[in-house]
PDB file of C-alpha atoms and ligand atoms in Angstrom:
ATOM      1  CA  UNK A   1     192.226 130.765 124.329  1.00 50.00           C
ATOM      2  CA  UNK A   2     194.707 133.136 125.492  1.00 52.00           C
ATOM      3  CA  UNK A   3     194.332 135.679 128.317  1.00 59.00           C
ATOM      4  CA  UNK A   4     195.261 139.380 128.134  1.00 56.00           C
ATOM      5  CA  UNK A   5     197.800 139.336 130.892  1.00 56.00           C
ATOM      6  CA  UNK A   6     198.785 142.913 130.674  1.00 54.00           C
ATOM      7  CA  UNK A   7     198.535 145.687 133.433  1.00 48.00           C
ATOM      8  CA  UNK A   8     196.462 147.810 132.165  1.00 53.00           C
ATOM      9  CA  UNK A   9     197.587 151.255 133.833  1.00 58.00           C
ATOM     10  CA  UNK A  10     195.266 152.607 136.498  1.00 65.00           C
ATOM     11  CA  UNK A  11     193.028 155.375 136.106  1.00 78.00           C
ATOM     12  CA  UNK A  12     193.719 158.486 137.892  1.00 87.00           C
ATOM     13  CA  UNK A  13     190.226 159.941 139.244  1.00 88.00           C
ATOM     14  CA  UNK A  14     192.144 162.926 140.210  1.00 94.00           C
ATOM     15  CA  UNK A  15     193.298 164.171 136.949  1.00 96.00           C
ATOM     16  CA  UNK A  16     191.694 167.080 135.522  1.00 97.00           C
ATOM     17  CA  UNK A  17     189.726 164.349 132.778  1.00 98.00           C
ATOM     18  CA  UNK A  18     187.587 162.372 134.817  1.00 97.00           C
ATOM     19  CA  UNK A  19     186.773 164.901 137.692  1.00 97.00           C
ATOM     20  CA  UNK A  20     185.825 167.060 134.715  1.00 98.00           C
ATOM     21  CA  UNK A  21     183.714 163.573 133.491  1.00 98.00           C
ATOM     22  CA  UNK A  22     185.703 162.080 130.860  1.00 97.00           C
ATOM     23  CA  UNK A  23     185.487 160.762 127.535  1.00 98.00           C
ATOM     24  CA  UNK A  24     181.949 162.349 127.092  1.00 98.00           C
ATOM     25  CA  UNK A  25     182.263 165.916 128.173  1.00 98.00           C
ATOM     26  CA  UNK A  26     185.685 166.017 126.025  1.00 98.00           C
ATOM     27  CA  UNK A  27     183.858 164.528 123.251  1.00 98.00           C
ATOM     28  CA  UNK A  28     181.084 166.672 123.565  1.00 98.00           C
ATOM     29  CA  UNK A  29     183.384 170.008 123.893  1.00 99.00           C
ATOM     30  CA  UNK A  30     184.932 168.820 120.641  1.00 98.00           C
ATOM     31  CA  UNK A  31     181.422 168.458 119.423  1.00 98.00           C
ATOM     32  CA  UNK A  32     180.412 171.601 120.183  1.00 99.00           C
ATOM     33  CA  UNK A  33     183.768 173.303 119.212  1.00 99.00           C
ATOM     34  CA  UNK A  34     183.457 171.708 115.643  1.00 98.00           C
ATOM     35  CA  UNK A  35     180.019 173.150 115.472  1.00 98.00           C
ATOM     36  CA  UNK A  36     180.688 176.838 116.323  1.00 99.00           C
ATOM     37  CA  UNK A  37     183.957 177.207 113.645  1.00 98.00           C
ATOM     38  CA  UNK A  38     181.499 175.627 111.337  1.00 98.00           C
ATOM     39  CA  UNK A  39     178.385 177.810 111.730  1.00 98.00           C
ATOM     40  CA  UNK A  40     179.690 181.253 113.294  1.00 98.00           C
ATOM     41  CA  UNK A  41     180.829 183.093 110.428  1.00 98.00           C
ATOM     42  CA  UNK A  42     183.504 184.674 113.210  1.00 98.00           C
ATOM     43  CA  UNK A  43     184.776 181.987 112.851  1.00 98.00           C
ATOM     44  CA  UNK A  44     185.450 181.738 109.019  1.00 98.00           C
ATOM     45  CA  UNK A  45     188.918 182.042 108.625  1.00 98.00           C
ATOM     46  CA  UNK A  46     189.584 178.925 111.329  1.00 98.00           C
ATOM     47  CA  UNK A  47     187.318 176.863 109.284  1.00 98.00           C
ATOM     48  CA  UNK A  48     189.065 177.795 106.316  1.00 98.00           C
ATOM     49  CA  UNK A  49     192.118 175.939 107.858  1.00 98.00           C
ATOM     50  CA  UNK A  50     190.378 173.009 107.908  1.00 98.00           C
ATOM     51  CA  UNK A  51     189.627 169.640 105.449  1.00 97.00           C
ATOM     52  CA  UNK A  52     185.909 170.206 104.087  1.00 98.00           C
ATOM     53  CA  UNK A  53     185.054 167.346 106.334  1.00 98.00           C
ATOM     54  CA  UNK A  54     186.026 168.258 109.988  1.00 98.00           C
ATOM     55  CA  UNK A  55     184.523 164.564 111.126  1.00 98.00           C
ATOM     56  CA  UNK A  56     188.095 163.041 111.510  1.00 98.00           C
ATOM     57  CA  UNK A  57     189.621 166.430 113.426  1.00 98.00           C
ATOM     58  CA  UNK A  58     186.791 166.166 115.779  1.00 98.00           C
ATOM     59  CA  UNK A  59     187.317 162.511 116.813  1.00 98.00           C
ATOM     60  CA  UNK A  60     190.488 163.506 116.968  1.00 97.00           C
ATOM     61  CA  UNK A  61     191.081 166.624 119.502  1.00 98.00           C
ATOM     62  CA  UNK A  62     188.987 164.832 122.446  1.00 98.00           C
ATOM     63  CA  UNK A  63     191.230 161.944 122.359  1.00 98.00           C
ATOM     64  CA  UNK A  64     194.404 164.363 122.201  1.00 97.00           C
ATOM     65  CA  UNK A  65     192.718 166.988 125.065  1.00 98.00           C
ATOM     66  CA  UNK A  66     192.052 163.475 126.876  1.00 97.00           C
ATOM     67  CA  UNK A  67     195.772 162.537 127.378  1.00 96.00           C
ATOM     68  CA  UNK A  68     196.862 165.860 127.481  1.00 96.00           C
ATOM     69  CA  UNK A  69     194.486 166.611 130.675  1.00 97.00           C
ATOM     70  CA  UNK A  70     195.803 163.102 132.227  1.00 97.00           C
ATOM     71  CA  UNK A  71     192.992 160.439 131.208  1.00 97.00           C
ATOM     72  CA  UNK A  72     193.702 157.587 128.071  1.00 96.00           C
ATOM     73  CA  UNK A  73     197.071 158.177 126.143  1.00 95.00           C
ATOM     74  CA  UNK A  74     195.868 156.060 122.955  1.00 95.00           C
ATOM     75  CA  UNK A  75     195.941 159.298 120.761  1.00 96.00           C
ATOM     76  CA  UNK A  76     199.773 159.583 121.836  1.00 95.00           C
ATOM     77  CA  UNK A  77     200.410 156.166 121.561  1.00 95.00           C
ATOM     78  CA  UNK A  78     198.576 156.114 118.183  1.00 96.00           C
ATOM     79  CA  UNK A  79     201.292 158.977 116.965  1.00 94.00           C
ATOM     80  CA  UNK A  80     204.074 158.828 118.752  1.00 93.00           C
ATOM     81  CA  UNK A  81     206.461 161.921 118.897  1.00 91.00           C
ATOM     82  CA  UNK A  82     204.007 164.124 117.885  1.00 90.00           C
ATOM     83  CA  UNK A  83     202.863 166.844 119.768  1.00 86.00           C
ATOM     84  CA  UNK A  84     201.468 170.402 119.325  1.00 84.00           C
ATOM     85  CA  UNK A  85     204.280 171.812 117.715  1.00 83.00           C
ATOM     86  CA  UNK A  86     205.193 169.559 115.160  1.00 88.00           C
ATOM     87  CA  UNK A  87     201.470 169.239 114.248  1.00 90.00           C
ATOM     88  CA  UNK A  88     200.607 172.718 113.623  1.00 94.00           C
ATOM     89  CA  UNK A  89     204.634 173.755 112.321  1.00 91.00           C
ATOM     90  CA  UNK A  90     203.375 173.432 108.841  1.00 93.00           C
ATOM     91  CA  UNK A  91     200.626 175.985 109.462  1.00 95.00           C
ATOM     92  CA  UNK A  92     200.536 179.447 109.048  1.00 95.00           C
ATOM     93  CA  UNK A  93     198.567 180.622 112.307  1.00 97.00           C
ATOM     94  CA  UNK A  94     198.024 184.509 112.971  1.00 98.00           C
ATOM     95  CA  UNK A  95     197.063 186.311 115.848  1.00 98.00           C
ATOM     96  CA  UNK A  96     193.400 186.332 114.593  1.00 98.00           C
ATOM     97  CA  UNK A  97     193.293 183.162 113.700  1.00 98.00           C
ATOM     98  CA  UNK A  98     194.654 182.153 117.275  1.00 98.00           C
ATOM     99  CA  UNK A  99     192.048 184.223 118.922  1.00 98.00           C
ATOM    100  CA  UNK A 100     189.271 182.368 117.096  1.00 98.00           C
ATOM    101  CA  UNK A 101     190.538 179.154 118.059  1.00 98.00           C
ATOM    102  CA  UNK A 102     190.766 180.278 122.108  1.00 98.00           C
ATOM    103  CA  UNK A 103     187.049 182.172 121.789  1.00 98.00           C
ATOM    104  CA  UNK A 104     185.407 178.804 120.200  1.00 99.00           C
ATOM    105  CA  UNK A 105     186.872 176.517 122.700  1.00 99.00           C
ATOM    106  CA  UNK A 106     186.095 179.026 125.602  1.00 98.00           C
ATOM    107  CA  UNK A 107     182.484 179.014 124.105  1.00 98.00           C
ATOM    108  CA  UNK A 108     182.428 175.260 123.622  1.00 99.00           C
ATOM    109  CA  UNK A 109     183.885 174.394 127.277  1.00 98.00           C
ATOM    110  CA  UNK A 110     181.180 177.258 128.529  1.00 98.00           C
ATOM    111  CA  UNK A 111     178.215 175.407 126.673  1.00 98.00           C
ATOM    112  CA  UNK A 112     178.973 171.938 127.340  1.00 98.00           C
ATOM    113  CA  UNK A 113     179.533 173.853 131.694  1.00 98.00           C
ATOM    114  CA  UNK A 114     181.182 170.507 132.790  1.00 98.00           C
ATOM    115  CA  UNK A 115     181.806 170.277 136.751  1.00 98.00           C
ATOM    116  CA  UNK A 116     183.660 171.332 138.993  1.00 98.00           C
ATOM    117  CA  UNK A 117     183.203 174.939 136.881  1.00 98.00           C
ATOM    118  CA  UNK A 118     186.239 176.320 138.152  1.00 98.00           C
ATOM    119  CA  UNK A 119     188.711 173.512 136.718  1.00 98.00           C
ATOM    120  CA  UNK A 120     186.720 173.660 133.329  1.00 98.00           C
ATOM    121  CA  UNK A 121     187.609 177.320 133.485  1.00 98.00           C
ATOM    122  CA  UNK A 122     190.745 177.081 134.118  1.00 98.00           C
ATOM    123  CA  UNK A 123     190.841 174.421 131.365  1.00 98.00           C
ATOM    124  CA  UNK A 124     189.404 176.769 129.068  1.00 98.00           C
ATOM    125  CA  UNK A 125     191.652 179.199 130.193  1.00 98.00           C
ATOM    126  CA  UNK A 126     194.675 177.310 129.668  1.00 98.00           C
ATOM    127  CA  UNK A 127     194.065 175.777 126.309  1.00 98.00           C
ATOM    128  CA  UNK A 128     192.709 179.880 125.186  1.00 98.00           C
ATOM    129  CA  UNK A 129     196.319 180.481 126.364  1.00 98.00           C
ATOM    130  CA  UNK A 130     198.365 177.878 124.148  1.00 96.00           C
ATOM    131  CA  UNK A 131     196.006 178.965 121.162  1.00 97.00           C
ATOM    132  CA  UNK A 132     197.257 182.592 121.724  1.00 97.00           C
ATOM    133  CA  UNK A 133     201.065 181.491 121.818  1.00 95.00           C
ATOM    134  CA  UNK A 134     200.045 179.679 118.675  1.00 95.00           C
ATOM    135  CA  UNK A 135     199.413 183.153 116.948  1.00 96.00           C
ATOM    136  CA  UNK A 136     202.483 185.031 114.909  1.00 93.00           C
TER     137      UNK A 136
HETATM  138  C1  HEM B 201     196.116 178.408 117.489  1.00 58.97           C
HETATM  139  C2  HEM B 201     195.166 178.125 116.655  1.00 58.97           C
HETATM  140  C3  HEM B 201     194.996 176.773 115.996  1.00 58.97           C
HETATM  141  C4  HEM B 201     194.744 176.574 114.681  1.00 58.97           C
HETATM  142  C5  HEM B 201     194.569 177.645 113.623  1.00 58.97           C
HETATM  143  C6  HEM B 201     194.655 175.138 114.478  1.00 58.97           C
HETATM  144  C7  HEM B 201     194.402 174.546 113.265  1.00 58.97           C
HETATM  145  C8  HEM B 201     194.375 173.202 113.035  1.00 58.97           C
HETATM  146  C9  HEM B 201     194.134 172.589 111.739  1.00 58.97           C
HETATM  147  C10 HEM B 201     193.880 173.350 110.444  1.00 58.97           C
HETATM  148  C11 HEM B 201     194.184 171.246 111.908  1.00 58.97           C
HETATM  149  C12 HEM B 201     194.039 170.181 110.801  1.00 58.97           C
HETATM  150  C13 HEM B 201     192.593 169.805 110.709  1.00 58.97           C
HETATM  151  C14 HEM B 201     192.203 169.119 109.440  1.00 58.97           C
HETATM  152  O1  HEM B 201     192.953 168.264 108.943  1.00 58.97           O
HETATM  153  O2  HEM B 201     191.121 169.436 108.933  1.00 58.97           O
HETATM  154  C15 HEM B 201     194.434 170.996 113.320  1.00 58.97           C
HETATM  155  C16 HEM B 201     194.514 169.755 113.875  1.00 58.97           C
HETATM  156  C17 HEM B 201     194.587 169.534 115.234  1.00 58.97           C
HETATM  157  N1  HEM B 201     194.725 170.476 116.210  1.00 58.97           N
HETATM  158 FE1  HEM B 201     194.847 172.460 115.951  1.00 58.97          FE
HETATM  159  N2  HEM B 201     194.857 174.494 115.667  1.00 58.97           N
HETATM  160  C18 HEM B 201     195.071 175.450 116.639  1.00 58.97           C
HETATM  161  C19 HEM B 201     195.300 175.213 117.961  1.00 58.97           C
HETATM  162  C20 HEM B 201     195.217 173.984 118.592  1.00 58.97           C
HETATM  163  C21 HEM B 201     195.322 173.744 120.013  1.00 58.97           C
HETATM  164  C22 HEM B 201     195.563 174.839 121.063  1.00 58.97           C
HETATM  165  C23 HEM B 201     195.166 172.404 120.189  1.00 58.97           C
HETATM  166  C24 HEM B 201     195.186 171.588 121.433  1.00 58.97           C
HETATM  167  C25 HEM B 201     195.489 172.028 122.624  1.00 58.97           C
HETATM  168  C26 HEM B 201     194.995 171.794 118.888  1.00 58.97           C
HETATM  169  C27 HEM B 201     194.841 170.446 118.643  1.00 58.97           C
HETATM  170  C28 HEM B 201     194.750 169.852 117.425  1.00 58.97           C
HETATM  171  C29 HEM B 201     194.636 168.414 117.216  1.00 58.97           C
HETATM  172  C30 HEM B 201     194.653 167.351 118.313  1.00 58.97           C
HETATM  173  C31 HEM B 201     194.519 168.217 115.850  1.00 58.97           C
HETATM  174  C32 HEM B 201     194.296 166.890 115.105  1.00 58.97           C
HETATM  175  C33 HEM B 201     195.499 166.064 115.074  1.00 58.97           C
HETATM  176  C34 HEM B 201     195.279 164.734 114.399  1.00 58.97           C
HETATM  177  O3  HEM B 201     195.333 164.695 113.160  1.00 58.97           O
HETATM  178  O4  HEM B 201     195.061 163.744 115.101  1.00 58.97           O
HETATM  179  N3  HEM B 201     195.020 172.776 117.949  1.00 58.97           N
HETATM  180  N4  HEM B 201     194.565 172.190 113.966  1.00 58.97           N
END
């Protein structure tokens, strides 16, 4: 039988993933995120973008949002070297298409209201922010 020696690393509770709850709020946020571009037609052009199945994405950006907010790093570790840049370099993103993006996940952050409401604001806020920046 052998024994699974390794440290694992220790959680941070103080990291903006779990105060804000962890792997189900960002899974539900992705949930909900999915399910606005795909049934708010102001949202058409985003879903456009995206594979006719958007299953895969959305097990996807919880895991990313959960290393990037300081929680499990398996989605970096799964792909390593990749980040935001390289995976959205191939894309054409406008402004509009940008602002969609930053509305749905202020909506989907909103609707899901994890606490403490101010850091899921300023979450919101932030990613809203990197969406914009996203936009040529
Ligand atoms: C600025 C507007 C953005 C647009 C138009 C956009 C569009 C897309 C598209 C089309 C995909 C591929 C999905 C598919 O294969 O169906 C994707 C993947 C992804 N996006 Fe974005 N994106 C934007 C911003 C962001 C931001 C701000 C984040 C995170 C902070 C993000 C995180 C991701 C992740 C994690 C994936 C999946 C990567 C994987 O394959 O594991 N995106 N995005």
């Amino acid at each position: 039988m052998s024994v699974d020696t390794q440290p694992k690393p220790a959680e941070n509770p103080g990291t903006p993933f779990y105060r804000l709850g962890g792997a189900p709020v960002f899974e539900a946020i992705a949930e909900r995120f999915y399910d606005l571009v795909e049934q708010d037609s102001a949202y058409a052009q985003l879903r456009a973008m995206h594979a006719p199945d958007l299953a895969p994405v959305c097990a996807s950006l919880p895991k990313f949002l959960a290393g990037w907010a300081g929680g499990p790093r398996d989605w970096f570790e799964a792909n390593p070297g990749r980040c935001m840049m390289s995976l959205h370099k191939p894309m054409t993103i406008d402004k509009a298409v940008a602002g969609q993006w930053a509305e749905a996940m202020q909506r989907a952050i909103a609707d899901v209201a994890p606490e403490p409401a101010d850091m899921a604001r300023a979450m919101g806020d932030i990613l809203a922010d990197m969406a914009r920046a996203m936009g040529r």
